[in-house]
Short mmCIF file of C-alpha atoms and ligand atoms in Angstrom, two decimals:
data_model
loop_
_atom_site.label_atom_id
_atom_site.label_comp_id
_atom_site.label_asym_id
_atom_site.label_seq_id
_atom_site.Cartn_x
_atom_site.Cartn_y
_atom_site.Cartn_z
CA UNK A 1360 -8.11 0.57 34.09
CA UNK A 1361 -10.19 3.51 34.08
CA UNK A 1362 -9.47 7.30 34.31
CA UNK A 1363 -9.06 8.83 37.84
CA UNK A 1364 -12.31 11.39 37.08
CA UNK A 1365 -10.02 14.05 37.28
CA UNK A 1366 -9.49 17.33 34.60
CA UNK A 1367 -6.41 17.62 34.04
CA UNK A 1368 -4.62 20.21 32.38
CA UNK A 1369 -0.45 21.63 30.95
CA UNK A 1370 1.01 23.47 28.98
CA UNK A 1371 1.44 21.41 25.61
CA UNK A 1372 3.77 23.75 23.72
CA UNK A 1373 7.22 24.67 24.12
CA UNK A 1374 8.71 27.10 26.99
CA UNK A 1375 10.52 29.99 26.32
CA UNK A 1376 9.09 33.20 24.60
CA UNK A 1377 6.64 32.18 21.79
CA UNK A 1378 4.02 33.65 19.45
CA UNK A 1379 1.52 31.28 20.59
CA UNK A 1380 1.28 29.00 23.50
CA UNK A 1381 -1.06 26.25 23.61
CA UNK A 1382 -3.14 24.90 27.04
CA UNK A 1383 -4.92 21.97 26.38
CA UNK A 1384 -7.48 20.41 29.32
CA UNK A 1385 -8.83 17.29 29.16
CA UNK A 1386 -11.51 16.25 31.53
CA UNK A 1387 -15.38 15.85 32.46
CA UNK A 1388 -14.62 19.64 34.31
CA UNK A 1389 -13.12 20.89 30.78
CA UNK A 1390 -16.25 22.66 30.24
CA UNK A 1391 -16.81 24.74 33.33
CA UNK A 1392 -13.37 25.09 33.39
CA UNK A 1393 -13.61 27.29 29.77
CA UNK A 1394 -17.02 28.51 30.98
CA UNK A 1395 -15.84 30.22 34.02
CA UNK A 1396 -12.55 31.42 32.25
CA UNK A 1397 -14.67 32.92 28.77
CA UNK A 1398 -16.80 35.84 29.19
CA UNK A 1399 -19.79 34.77 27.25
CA UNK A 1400 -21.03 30.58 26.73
CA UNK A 1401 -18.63 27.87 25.44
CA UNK A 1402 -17.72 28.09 21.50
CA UNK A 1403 -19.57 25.48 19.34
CA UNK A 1404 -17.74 22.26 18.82
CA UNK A 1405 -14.38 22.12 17.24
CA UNK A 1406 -14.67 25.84 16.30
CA UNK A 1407 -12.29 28.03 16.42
CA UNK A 1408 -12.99 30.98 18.65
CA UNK A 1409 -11.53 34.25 19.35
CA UNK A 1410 -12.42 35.02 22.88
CA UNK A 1411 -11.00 36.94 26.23
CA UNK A 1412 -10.08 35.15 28.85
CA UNK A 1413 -10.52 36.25 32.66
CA UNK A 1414 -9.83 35.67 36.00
CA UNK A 1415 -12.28 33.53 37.55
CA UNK A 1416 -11.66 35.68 41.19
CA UNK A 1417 -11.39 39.35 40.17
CA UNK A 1418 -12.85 39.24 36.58
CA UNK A 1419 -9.45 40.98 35.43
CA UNK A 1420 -8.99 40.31 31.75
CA UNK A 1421 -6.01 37.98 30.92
CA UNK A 1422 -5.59 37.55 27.01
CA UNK A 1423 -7.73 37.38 24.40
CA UNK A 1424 -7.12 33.71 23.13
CA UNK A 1425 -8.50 31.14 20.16
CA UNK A 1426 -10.25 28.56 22.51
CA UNK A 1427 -11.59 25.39 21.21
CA UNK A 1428 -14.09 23.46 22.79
CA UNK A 1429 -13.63 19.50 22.08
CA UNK A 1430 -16.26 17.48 23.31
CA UNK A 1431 -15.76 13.49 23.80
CA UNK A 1432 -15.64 11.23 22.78
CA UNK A 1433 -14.13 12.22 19.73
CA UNK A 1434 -11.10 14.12 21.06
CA UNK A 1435 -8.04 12.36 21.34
CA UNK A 1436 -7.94 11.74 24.85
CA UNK A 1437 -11.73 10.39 24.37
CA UNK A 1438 -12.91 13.06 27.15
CA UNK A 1439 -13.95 16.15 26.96
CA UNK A 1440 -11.29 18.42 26.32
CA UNK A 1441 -10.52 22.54 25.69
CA UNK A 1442 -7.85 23.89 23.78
CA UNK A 1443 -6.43 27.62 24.52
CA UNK A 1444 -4.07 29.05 22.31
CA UNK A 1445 -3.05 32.09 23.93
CA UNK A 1446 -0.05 34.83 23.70
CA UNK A 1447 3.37 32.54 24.02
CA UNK A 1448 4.48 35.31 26.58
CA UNK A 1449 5.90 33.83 29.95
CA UNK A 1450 3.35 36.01 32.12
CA UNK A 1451 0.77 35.57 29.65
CA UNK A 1452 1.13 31.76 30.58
CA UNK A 1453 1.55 31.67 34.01
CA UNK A 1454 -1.40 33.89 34.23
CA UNK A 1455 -3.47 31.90 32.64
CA UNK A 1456 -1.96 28.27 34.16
CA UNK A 1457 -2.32 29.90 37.66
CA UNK A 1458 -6.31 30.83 36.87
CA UNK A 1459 -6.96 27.30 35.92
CA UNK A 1460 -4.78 25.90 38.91
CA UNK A 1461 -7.51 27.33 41.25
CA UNK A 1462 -10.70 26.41 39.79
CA UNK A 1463 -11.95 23.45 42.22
CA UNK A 1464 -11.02 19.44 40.24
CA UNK A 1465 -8.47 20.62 37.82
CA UNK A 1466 -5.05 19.73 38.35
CA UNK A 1467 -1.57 19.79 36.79
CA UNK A 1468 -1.03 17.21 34.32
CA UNK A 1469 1.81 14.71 34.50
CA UNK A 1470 3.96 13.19 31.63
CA UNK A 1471 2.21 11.68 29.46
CA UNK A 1472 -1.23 11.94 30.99
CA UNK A 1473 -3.23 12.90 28.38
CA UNK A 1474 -1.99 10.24 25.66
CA UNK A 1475 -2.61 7.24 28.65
CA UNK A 1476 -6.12 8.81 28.66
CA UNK A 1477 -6.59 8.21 25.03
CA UNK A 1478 -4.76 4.99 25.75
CA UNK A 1479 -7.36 3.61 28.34
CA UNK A 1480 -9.96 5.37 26.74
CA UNK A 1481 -9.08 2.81 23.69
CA UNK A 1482 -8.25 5.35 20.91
CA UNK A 1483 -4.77 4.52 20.94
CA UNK A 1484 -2.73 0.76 21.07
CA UNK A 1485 0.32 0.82 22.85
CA UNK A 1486 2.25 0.31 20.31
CA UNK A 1487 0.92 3.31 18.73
CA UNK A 1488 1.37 5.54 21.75
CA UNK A 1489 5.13 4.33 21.29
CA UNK A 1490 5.65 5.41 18.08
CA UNK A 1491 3.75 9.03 19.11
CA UNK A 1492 6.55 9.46 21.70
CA UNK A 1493 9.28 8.36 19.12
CA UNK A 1494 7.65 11.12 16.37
CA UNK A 1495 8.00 13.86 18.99
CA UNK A 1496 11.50 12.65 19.57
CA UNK A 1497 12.37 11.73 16.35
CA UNK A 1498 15.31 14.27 15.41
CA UNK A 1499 16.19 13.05 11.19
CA UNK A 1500 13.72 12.61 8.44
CA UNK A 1501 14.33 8.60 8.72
CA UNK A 1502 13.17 8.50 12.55
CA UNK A 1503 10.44 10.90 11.59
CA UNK A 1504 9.24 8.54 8.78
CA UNK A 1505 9.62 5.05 10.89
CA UNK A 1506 7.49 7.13 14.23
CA UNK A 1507 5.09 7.99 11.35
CA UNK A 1508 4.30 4.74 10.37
CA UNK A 1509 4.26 3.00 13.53
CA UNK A 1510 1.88 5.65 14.78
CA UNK A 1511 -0.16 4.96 11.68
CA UNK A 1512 -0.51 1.12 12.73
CA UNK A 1513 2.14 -0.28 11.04
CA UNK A 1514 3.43 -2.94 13.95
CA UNK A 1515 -0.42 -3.12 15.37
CA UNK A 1516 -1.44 -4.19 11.86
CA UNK A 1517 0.97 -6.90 11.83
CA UNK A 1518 0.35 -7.76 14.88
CA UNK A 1519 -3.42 -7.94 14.80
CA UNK A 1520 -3.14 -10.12 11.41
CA UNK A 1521 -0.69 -12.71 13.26
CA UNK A 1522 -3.18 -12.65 16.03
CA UNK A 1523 -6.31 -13.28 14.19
CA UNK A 1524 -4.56 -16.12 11.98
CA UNK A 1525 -3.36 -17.79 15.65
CA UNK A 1526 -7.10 -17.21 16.81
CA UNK A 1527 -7.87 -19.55 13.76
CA UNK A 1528 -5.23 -21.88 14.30
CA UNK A 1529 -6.24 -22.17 18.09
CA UNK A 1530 -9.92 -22.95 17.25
CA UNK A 1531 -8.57 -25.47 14.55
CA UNK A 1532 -6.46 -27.31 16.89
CA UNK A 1533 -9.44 -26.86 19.88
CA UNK A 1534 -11.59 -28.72 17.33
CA UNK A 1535 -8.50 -31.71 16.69
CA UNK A 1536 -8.84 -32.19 20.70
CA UNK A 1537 -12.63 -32.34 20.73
CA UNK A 1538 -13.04 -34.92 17.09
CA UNK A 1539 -10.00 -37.37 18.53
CA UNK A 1540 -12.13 -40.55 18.85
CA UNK A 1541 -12.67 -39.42 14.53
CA UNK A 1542 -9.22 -39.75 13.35
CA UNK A 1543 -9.34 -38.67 10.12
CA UNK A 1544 -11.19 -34.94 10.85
CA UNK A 1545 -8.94 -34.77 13.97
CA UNK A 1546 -5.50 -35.17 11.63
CA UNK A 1547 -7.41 -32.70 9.27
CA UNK A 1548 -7.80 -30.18 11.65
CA UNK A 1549 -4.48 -30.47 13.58
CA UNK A 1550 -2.46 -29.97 10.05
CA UNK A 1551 -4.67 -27.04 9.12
CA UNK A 1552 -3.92 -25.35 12.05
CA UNK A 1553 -0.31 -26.68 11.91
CA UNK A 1554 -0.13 -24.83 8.01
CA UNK A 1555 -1.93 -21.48 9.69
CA UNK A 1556 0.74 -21.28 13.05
CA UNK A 1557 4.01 -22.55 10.54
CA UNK A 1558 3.20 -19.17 8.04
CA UNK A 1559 2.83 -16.88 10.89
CA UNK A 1560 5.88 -17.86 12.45
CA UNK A 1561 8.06 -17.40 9.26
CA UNK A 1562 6.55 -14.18 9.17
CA UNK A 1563 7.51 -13.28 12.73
CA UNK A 1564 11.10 -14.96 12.08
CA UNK A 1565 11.31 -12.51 9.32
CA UNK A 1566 10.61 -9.31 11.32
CA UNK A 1567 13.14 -10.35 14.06
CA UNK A 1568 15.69 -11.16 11.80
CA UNK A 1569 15.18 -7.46 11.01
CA UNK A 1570 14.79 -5.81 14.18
CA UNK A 1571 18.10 -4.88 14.32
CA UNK A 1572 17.51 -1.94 11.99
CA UNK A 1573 14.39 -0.82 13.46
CA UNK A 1574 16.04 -0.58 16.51
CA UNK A 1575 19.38 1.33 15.18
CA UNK A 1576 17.01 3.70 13.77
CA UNK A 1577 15.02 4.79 16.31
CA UNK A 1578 18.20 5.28 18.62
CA UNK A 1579 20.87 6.72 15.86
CA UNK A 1580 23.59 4.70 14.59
CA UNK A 1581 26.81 4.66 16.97
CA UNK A 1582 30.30 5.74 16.25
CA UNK A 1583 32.51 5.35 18.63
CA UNK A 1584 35.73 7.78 18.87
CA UNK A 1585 38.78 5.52 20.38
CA UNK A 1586 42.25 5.47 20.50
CA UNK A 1587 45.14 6.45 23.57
CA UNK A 1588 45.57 9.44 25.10
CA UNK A 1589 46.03 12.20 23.28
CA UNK A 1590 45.44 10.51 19.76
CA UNK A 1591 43.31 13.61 19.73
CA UNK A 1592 39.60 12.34 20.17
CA UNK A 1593 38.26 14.92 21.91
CA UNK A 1594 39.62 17.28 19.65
CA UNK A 1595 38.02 15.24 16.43
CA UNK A 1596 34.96 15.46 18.21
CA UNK A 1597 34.83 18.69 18.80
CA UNK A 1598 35.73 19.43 15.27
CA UNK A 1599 33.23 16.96 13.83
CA UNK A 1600 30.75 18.87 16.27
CA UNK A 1601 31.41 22.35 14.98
CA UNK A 1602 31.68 21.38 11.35
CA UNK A 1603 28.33 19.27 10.66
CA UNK A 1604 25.74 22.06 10.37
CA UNK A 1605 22.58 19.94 11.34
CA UNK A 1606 24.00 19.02 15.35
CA UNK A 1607 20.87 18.15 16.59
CA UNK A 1608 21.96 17.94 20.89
CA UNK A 1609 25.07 18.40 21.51
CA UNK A 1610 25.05 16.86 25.05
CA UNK A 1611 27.88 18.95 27.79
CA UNK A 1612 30.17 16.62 29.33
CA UNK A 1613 31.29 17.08 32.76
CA UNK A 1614 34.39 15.58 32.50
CA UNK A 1615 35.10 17.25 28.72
CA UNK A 1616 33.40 20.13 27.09
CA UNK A 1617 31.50 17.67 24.65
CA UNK A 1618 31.22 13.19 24.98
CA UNK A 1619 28.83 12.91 23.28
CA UNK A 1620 26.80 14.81 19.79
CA UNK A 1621 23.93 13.87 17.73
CA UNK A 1622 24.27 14.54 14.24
CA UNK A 1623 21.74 14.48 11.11
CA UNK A 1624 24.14 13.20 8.34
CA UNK A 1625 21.60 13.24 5.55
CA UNK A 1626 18.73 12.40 6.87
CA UNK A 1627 20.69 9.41 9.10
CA UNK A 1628 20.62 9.72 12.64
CA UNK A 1629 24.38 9.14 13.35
CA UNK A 1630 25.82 9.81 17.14
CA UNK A 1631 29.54 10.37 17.76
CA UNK A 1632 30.66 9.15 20.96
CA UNK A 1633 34.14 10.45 22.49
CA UNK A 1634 35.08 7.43 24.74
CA UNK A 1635 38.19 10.11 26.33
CA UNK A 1636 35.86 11.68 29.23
CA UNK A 1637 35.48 7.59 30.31
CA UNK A 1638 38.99 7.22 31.16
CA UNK A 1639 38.96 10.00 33.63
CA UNK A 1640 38.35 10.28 37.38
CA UNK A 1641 34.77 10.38 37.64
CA UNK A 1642 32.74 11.50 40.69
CA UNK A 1643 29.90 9.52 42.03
CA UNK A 1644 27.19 12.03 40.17
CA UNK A 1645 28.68 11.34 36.15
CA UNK A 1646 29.36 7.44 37.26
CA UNK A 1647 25.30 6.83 35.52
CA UNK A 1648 26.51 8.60 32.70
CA UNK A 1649 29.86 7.16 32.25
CA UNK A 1650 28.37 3.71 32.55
CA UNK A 1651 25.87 4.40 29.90
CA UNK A 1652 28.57 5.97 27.55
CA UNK A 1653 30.72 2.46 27.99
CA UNK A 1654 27.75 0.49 27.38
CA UNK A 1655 26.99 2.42 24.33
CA UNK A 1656 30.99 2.17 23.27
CA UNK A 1657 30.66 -1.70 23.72
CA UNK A 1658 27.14 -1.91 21.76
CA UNK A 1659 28.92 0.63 18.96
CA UNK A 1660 27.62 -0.11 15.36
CA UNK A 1661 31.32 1.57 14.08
CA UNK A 1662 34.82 2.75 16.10
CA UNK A 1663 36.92 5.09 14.56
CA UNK A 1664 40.51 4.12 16.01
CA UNK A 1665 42.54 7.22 16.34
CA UNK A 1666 45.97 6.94 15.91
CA UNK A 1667 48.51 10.02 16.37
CA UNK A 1668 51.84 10.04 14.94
CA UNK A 1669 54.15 7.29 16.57
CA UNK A 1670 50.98 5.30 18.16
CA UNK A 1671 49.37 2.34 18.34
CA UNK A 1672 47.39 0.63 15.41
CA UNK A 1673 46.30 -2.07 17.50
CA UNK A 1674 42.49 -1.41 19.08
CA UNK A 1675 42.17 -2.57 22.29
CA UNK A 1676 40.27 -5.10 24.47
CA UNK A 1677 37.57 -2.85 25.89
CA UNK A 1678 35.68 -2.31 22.75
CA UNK A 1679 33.06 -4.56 21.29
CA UNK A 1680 32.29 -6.41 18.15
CA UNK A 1681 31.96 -3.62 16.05
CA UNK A 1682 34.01 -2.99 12.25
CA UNK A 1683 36.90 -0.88 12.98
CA UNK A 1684 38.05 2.72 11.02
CA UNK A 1685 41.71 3.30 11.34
CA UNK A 1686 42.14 7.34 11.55
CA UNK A 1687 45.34 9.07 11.84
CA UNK A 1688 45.09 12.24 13.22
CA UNK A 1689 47.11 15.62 13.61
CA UNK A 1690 48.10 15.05 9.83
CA UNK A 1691 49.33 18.39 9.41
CA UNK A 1692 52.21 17.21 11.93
CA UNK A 1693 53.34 14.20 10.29
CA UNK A 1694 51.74 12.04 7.28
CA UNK A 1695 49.74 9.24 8.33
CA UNK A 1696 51.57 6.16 9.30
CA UNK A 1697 51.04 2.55 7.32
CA UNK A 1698 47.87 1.06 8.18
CA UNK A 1699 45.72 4.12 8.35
CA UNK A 1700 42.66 3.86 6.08
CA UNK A 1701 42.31 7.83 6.62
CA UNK A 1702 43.98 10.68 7.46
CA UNK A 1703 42.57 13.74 8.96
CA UNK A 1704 43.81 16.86 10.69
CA UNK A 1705 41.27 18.58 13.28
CA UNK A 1706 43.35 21.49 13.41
CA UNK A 1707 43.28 22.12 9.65
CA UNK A 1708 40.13 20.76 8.58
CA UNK A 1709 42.03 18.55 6.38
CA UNK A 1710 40.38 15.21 5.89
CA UNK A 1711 37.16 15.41 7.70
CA UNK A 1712 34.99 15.78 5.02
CA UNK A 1713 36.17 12.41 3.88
CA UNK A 1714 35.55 10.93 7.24
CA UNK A 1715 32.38 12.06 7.19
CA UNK A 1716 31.58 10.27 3.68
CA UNK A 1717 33.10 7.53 4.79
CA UNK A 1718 30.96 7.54 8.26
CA UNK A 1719 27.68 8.54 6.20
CA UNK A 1720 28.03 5.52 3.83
CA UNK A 1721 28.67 2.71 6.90
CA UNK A 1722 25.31 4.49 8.21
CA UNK A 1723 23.39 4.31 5.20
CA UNK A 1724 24.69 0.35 4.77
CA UNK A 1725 24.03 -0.20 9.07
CA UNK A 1726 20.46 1.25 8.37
CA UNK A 1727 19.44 -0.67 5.06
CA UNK A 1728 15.98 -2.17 5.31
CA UNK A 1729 15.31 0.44 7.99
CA UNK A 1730 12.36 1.95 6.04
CA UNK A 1731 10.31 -1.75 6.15
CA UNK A 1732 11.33 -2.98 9.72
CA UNK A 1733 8.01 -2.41 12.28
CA UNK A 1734 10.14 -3.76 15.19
CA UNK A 1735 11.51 -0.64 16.90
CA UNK A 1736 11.78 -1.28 20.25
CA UNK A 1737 13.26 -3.70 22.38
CA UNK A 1738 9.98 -4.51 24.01
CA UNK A 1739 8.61 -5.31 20.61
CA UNK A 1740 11.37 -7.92 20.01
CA UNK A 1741 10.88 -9.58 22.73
CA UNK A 1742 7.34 -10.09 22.92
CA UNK A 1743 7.96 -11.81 19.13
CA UNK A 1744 10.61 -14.11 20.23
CA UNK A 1745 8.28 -15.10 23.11
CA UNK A 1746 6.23 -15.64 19.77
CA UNK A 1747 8.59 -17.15 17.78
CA UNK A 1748 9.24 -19.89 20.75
CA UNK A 1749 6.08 -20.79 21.33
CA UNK A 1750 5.05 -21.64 18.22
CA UNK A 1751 8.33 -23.72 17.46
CA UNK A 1752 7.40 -25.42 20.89
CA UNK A 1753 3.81 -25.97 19.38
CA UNK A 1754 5.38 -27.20 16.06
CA UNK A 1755 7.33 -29.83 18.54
CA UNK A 1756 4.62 -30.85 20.51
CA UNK A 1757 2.07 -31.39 17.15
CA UNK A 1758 5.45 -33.52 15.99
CA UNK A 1759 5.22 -35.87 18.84
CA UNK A 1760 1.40 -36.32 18.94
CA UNK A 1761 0.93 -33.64 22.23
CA UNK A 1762 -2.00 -31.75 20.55
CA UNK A 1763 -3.34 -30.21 23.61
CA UNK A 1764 0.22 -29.16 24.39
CA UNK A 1765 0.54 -27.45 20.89
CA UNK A 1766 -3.05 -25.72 21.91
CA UNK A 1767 -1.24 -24.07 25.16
CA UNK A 1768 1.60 -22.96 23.19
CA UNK A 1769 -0.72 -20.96 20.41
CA UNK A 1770 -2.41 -19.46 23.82
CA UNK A 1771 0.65 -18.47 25.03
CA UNK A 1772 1.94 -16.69 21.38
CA UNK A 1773 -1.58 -15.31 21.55
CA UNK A 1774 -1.10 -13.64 24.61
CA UNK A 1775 2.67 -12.63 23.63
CA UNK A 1776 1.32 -11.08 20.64
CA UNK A 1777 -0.96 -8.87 23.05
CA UNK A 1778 1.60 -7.43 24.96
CA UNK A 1779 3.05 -5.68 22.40
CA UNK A 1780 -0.37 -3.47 21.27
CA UNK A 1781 -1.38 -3.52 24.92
CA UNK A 1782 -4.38 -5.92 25.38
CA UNK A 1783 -2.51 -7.91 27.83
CA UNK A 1784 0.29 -7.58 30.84
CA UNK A 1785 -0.34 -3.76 30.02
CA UNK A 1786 0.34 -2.62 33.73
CA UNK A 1787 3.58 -3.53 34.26
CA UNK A 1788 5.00 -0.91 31.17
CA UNK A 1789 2.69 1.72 31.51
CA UNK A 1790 4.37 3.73 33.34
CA UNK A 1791 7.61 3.23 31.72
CA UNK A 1792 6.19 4.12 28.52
CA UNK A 1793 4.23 6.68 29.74
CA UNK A 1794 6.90 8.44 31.85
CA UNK A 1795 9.33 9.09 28.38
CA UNK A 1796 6.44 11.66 27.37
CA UNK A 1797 6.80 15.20 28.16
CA UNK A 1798 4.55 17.31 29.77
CA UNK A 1799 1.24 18.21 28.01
CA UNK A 1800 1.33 15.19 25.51
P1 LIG B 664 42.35 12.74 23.45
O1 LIG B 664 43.03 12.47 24.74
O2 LIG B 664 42.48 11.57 22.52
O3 LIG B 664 40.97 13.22 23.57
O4 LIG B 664 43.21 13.89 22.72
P2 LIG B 664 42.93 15.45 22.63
O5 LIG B 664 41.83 15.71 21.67
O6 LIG B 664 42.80 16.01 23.97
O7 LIG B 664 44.24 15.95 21.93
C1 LIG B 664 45.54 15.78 22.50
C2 LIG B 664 46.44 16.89 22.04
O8 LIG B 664 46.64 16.82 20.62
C3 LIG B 664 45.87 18.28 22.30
O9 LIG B 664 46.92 19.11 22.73
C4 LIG B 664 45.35 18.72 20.95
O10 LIG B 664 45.37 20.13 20.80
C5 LIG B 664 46.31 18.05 20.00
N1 LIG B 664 45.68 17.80 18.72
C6 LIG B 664 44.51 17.14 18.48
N2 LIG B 664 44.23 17.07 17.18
C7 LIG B 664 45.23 17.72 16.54
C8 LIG B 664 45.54 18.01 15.14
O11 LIG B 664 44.79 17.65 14.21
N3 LIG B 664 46.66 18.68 14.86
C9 LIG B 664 47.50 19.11 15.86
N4 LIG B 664 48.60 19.76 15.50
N5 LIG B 664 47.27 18.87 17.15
C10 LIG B 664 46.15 18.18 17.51
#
């Protein structure tokens, strides 16, 4: 794993009209690259410098811009790298991306190229790099904390203290293999490492029994918007939608004007999903979509089940496992009928504020323990319940007298436990990880 040679270099801000805009290269040809574009020599190290910037063929000045020269290995790709913040003006930028697109061995970066450099450069773990991608995501103050922390090494730090305490065990139990014609130091090695490999996996059974959180965090906590036709779901949505100030994406249906929005209720990431637009017709193009939408309706964490005046109470078959809200809707029509725990009117307003409570407090008791859980990813759970079984199949094997078994199943929790920081079986999620960056990062 080693970088392609190549100097790379994007566009790391936004787009759109901007103040500032930010270039950032990253490369061994970073610093002819700034040389050729600077009149005068390269600014000294991770300085600040105001400085015009030129075109390399005609000499015609671009913009004058605050370049900083970052020499590796202590830049955070580990290369050399050269940061220009120049005028945020769309011509301004495009000026200045087309100079450095013709200077010979620079090229466009792709997604995520310049955080796999400081990956395989060894500045970053992977699961680092993860929570990187999940702070620039992050949309509430929750996921903004819980990206934070994993970015700070809170999952590598657990990981690399299970790790180290299985390196232990495995020499322990290496050493009960090699002393078994000396019974007594073999037994005393075997239940030393036996003590070592039975603490890390209560730790690890621990975490997964909290993953669930962790997860719900980082992708918002689900309500899902049910009910018959015309129960009025779209129209809650909609008024949901225009009544929570802090909407963070509001996401344009095909089918409908809105399926699906992303609301900050306090700090919670909570997503509203209208399940109406998945009853309709759909043409080939929206059938990704509308199969993710049902998947997330099944894998709800709460379903508000809409009933209009004269319907159904009953939920039906197609949703999952999730506690159920009864809502009757279009109160200002009729009063709600028996077996309604709320009663709300999207036309009127009436209501809503209550639902919203109501929907902020199942959030807040969904998400408890949130704040502590390091598993945030699927990938992370997995790779500890590949953990987890190992080292109940070691516990097994020690039981019935299989020592060298027990030794192969602390390798293979070893080698689980790598996965998830990246030391091992890194290839095959690179560039899934890699390809959820944007441009520029
Ligand atoms: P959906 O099929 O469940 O998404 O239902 P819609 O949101 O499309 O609503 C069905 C009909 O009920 C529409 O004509 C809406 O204007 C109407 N409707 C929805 N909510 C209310 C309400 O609170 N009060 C009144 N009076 N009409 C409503």
């Amino acid at each position: 794993m080693v970088n392609s040679g190549d100097t790379i270099f994007a566009l790391a801000s936004g787009f759109g009209r901007a103040g500032i805009a930010v270039i950032r290269l990253s490369g061994p040809g970073s610093r002819g690259a700034v040389e050729t574009l600077l009149a005068g020599g390269l600014p000294a190290p991770r300085r600040a410098s105001l400085r015009r910037l030129r075109d390399p063929g005609t000499g015609e000045p671009l913009d004058q811009a605050l370049v900083l020269w970052l020499p590796g290995p202590a830049s955070f790709t580990g290369e050399d790298q050269a940061e220009l913040h120049i005028h945020g003006g769309v011509a301004v930028r495009a000026a200045v991306l087309r100079a450095l697109a013709g200077l010979p061995g620079l090229r466009a970066a792709e997604p995520g190229e310049f955080t796999r450099r400081a990956f395989l450069s060894g500045r970053m773990d992977l699961s680092a790099v993860e929570g990187l991608a999940d702070l620039i995501d992050a949309e509430t103050e929750a996921q903004r904390r819980q990206a934070f922390r994993q970015l700070e090494g809170a999952l590598a730090g657990r990981v690399a203290d299970w790790r180290e305490r299985l390196v232990d065990a495995l020499a322990l139990a290496e050493a009960g293999l090699d002393f078994s014609d000396e019974a007594d130091v073999a037994e005393a090695a075997s239940a030393e490492a036996a003590a070592i490999f039975h603490a890390v996996g209560d730790e690890v059974g621990m975490e997964l029994a909290r993953a669930g959180t962790g997860e719900r965090l980082r992708e918002g906590f689900v309500v899902v918007i049910a009910g018959p036709p015309n129960a009025g779901k779209s129209t809650l949505l909609n008024a949901l939608a225009r009544r929570e100030v802090a909407i963070v994406s509001p996401h344009a249906g095909t089918t409908r004007d809105v399926i699906e929005v992303r609301c900050d209720l306090g700090g919670l990431p909570v997503t509203f999903v209208d399940t109406a637009g998945l009853r309709e017709a759909a043409d080939p193009v929206e059938q990704e979509g509308i199969a993710r939408t049902r998947k997330r309706a099944r894998d709800a964490d709460l379903v508000l089940w809409l009933l209009a005046p004269g319907g159904s109470a009953e939920p039906d078959g197609e949703l999952g496992a999730a506690p159920v809200v009864r809502v009757a809707t279009k109160r200002d029509l009729a009063p709600a009928p028996p077996g309604a725990d709320l009663a709300v009117s999207a036309l009127t307003g009436a209501g809503l504020d209550a639902l919203i409570a109501l929907v902020r407090e199942r959030a807040e008791l969904g998400l408890t323990g949130a704040g502590d859980a390091v598993i945030t990813r699927e990938r992370h759970r997995r790779a500890l319940e590949d953990v987890a079984a190992a080292l109940a199949r070691a516990a097994e094997a020690q039981r019935i007298g299989h020592e060298e078994l027990a030794a192969e199943d602390l390798r293979l929790a070893v080698r689980a436990l790598g996965r998830i920081t990246g030391r091992v079986d890194v290839e095959e999620v690179l560039d899934r990880i890699f390809g959820q960056f944007c441009i520029g990062k």
